[in-house]
Short mmCIF file of C-alpha atoms in Angstrom, two decimals:
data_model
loop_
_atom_site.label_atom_id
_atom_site.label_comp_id
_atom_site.label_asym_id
_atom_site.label_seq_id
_atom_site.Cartn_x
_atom_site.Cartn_y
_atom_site.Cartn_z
CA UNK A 1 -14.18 -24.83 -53.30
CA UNK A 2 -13.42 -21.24 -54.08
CA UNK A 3 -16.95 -20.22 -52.23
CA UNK A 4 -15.72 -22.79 -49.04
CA UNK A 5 -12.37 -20.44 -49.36
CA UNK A 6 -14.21 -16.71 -49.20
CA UNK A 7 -16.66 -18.38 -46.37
CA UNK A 8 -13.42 -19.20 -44.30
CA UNK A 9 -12.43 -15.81 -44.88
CA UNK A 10 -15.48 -14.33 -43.26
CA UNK A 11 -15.46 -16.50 -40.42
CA UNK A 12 -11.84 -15.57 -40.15
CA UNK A 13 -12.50 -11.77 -40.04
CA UNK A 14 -15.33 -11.99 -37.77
CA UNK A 15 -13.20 -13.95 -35.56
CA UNK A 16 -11.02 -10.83 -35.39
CA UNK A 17 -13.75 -8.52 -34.50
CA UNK A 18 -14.66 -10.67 -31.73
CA UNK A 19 -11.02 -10.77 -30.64
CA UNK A 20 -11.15 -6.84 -30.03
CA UNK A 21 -14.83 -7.06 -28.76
CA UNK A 22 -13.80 -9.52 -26.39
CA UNK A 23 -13.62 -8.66 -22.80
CA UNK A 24 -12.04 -11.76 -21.54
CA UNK A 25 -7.88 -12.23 -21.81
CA UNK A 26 -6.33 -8.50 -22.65
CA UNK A 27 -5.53 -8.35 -26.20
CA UNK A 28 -2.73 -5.96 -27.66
CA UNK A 29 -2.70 -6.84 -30.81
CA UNK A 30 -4.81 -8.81 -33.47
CA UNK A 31 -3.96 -9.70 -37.02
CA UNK A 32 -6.76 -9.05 -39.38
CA UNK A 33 -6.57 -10.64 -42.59
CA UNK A 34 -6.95 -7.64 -44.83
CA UNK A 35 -6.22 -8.62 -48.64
CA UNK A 36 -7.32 -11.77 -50.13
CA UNK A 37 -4.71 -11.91 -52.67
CA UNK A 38 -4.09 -15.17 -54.05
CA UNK A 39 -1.28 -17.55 -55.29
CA UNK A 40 -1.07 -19.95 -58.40
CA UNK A 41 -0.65 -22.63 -56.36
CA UNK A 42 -3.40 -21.37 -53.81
CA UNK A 43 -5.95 -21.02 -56.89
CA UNK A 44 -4.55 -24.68 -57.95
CA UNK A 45 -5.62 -25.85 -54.35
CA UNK A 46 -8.89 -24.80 -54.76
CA UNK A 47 -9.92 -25.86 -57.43
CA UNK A 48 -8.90 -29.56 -57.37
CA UNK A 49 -10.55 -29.41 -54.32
CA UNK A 50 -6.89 -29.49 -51.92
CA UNK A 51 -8.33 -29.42 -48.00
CA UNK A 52 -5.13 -28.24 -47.37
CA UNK A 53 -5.84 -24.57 -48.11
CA UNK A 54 -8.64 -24.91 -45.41
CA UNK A 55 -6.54 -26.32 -42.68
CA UNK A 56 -4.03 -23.40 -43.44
CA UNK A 57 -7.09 -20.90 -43.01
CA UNK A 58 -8.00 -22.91 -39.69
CA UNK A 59 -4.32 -22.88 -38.56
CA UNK A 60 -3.66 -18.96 -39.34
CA UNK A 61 -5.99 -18.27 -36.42
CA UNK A 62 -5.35 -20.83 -34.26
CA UNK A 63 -1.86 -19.96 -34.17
CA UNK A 64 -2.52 -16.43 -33.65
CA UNK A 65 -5.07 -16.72 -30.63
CA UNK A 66 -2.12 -18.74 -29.35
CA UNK A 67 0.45 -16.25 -29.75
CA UNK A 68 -2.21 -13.50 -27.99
CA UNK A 69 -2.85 -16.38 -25.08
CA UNK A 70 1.13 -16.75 -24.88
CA UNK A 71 1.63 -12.89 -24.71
CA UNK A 72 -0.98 -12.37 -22.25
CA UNK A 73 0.58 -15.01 -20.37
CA UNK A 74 4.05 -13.39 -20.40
CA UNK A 75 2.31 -10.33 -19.32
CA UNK A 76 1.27 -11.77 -16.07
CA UNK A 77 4.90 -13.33 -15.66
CA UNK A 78 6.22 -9.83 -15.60
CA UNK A 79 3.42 -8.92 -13.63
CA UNK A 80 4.06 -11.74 -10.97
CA UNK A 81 7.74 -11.16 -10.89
CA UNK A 82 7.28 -7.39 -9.07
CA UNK A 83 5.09 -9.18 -6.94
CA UNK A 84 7.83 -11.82 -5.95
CA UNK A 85 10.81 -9.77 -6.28
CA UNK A 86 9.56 -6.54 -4.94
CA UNK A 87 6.17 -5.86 -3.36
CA UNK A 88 5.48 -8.66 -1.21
CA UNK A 89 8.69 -9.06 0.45
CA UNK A 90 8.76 -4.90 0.93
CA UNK A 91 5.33 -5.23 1.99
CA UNK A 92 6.51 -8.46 4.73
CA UNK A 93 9.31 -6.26 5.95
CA UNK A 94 7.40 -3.42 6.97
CA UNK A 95 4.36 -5.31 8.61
CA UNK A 96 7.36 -7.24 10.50
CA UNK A 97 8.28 -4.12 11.67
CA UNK A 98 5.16 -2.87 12.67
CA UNK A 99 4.74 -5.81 14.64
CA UNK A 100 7.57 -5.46 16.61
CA UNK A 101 6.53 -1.64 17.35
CA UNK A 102 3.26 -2.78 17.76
CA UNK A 103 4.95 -5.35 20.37
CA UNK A 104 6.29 -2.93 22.07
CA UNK A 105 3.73 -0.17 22.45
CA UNK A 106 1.45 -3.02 23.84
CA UNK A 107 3.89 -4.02 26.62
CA UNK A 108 4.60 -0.07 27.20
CA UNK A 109 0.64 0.33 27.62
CA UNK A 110 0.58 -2.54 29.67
CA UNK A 111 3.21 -1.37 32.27
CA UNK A 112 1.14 1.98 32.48
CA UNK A 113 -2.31 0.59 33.02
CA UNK A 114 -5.07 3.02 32.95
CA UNK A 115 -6.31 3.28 37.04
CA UNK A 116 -9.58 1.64 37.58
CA UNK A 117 -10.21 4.06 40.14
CA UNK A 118 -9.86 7.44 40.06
CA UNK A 119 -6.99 8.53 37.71
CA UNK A 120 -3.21 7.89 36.56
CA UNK A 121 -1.82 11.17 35.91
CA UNK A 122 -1.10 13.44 33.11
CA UNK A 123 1.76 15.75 32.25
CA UNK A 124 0.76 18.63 30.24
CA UNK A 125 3.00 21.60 29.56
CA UNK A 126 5.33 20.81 32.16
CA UNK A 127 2.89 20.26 34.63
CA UNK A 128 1.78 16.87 36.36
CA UNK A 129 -2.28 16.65 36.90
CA UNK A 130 -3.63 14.53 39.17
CA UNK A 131 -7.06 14.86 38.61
CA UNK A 132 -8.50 13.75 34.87
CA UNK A 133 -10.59 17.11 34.56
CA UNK A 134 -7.70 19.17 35.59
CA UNK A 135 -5.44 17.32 33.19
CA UNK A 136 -8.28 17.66 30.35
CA UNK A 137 -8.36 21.50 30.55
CA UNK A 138 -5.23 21.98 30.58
CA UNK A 139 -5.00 20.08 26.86
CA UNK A 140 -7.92 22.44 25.72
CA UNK A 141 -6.18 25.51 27.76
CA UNK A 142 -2.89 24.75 25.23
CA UNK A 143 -4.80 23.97 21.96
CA UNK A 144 -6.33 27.84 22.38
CA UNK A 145 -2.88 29.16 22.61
CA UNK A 146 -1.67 27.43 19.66
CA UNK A 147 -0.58 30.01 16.66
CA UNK A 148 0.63 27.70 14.10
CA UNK A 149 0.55 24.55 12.85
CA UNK A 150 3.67 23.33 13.56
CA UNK A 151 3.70 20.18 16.12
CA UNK A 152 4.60 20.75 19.81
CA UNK A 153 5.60 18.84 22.66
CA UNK A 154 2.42 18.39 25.07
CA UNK A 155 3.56 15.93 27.47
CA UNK A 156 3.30 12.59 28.60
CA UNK A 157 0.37 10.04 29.57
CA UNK A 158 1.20 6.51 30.22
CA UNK A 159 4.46 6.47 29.45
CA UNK A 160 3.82 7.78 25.61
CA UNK A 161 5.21 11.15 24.54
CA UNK A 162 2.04 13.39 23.49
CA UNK A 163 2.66 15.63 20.29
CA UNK A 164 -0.13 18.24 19.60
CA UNK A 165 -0.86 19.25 16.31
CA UNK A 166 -3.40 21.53 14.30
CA UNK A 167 -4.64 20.77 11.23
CA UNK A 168 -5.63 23.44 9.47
CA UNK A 169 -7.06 21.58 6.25
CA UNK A 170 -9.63 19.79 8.48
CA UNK A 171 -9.78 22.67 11.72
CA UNK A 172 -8.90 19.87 14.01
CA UNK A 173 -6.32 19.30 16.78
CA UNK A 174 -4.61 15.80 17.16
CA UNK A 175 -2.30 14.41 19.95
CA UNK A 176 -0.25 11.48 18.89
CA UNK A 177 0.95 9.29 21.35
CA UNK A 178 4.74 8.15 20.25
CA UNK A 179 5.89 5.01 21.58
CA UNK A 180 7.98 2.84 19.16
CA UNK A 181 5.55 3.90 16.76
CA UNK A 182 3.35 7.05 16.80
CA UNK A 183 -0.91 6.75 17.71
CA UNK A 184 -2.81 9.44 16.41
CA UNK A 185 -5.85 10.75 18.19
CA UNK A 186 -8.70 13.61 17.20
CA UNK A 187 -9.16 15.74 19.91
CA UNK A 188 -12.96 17.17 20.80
CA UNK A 189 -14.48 20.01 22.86
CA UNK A 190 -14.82 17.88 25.81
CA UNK A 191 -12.09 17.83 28.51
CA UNK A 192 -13.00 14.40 29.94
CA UNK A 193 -14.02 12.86 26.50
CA UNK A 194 -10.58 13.80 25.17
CA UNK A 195 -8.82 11.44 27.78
CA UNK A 196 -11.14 8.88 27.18
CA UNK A 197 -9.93 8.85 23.46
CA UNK A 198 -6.22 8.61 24.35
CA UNK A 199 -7.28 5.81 26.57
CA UNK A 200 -8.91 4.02 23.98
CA UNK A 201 -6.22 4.24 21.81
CA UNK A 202 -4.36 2.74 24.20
CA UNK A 203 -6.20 -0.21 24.47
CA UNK A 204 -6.79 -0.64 21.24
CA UNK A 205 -2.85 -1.54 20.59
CA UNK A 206 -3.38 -5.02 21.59
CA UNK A 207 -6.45 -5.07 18.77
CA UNK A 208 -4.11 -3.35 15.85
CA UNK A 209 -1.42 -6.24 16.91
CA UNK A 210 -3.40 -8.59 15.81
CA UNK A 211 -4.63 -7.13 12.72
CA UNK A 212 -1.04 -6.56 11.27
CA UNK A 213 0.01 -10.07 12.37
CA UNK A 214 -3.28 -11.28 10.37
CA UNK A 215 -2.05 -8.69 7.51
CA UNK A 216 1.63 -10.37 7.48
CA UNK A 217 -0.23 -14.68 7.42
CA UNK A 218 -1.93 -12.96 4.28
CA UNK A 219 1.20 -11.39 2.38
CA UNK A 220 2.84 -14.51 2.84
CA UNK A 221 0.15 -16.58 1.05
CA UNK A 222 -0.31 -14.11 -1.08
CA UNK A 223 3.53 -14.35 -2.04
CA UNK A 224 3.55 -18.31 -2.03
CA UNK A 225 0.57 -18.05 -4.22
CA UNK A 226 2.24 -16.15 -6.84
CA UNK A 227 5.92 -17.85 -6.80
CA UNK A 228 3.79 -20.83 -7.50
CA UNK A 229 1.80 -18.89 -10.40
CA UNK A 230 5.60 -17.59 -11.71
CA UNK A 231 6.89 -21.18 -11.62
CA UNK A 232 3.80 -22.34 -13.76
CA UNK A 233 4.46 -22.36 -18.07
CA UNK A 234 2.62 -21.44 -20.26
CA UNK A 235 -0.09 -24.45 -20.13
CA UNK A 236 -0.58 -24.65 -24.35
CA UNK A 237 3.50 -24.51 -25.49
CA UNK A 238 3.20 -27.85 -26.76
CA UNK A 239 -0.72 -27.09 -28.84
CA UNK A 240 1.74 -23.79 -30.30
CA UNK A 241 4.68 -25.31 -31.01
CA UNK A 242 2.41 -28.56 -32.83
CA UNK A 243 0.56 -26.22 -34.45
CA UNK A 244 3.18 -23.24 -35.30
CA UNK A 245 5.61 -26.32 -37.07
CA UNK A 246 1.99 -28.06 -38.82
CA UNK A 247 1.45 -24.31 -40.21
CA UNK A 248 4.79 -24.02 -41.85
CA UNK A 249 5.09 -27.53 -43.05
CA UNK A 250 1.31 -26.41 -45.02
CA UNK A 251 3.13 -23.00 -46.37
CA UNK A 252 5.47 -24.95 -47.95
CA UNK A 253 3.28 -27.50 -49.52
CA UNK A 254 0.96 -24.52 -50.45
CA UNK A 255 3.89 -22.35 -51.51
CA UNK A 256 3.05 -19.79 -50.00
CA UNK A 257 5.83 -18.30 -48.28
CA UNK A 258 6.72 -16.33 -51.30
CA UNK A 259 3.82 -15.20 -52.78
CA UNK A 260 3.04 -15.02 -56.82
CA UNK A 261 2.69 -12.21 -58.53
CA UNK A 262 -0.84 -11.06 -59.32
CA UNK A 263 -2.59 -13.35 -61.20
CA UNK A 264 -4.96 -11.52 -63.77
CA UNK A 265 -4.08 -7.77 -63.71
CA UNK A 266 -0.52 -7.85 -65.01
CA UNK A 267 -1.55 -10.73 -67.57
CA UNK A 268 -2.47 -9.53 -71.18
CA UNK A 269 -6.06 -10.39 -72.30
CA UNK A 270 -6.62 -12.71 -75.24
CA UNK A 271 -5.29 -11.26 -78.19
CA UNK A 272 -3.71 -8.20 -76.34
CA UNK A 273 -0.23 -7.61 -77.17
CA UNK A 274 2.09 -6.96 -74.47
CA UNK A 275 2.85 -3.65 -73.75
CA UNK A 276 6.47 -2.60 -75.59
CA UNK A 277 9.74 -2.14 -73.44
CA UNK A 278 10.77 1.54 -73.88
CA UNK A 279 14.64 1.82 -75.02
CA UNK A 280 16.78 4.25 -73.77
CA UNK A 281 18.06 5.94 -76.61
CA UNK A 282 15.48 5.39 -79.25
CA UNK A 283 12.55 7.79 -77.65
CA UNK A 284 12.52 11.29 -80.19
#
């Protein structure tokens, strides 16, 4: 019926508000049904009753959620395609060649083992220490005579370059230990705690070895996970195909592809006579 009809059109727009309300799938655009014009034929439909008018309503939306599910779905296809292409292989090269740095600086630290006894040696400035206190003023002695902030050459400590640097953003000074790759350290006020901290840098290589090797097993699945999410379609093609092709095979029974014109605006009431053609030519 013609009340069944305006019903279905109210569940139809409220269906629209919940689309934008929504906070599930992202939704660019919705389609709100904003005129309730009607056809002859759609009038005709009603009023004998035709269910086919309120499939048509039922279908309208249906296809359109579709369409938004298929977009959204194309969205993360683009999405998972820098992933594949791009970021996760970038992101496996460089971890690969951290590792190998990593691989490196470990077997460096290794060949210069911190002594259990007494200490290694430092060279600071040009100068070899022997003793660790020695060695620590000396790093505190060239820190004061710094004047700028531009990285200098300190020395060397277990077969890593030292670099000191001030940072004048935080009022600290760093040393970082170059190897393959470069080990940044804080530096404090205290000349034996400031060796200790380069020490435990060093020994800590073996420790950041393993966390990049347990960052590279992750961007691997991580990159297997989404080829396999690429190579997936879009799970309801068939339901939108079915449904797109039921939708148009309804239009045409409805005839509603090309809409009528009005119905009861441009008709004359009863008894009206129709309004007179002007002529060109006759008007005075």
């Amino acid at each position: 019926t013609f009340d069944a009809y305006l019903y279905q059109l109210v569940e139809n727009k409220q269906k629209f508000i919940a689309q934008i309300m929504t906070s599930k799938a992202p939704v660019r655009v919705a389609d709100d049904v904003d005129e309730t014009a009607l056809s002859y034929s759609e009038i005709k439909a009603l009023a004998t009753g035709n269910p086919l008018i309120i499939e048509k309503c039922n279908l309208d939306m249906e296809v359109a959620r579709l369409n938004m599910l298929k977009a959204s779905h194309l969205n993360q296809v683009y999405s998972l395609e820098e992933l594949v292409h791009r970021k996760y292989p970038a992101e496996i090269t460089r971890l690969t060649e951290r590792i190998a740095g990593y691989e490196r600086d470990v077997e460096l630290a290794k060949a210069h083992p911190k002594a259990q006894e007494g200490f290694c040696g430092m060279e600071v400035d040009g100068k070899h220490y022997t003793e660790k206190e020695d060695a620590g003023k000396a790093i505190i002695d060239v820190c004061t005579k710094m004047t700028g902030s531009d990285a200098v050459l300190l020395g060397q400590y277990r077969g890593f370059s030292m670099v000191l640097a001030y940072d004048g953003m935080s009022n600290e000074y760093r040393i970082t230990l170059k190897g393959t790759l470069s080990h940044t350290v804080t530096l404090g006020a205290d000349v034996f705690g400031n060796i200790t901290r380069l020490d435990n840098a060093l020994e800590n290589l073996a420790g950041n070895l393993d966390a990049e090797r347990a960052k590279l097993e992750e961007a691997r699945v991580q990159l297997e996970n989404a080829r396999t999410e690429l190579a997936t379609p879009f799970a309801r093609e068939d339901e939108l195909a079915e449904k797109t092709a039921r939708l148009k095979e309804l239009n045409i029974l409805l005839n509603m592809d090309e809409k009528d014109k009005t119905l009861i605006d441009e008709a004359p009431d009863e008894g009206e006579e129709p309004p007179m053609r002007k002529v060109v030519g006759l008007e005075r």
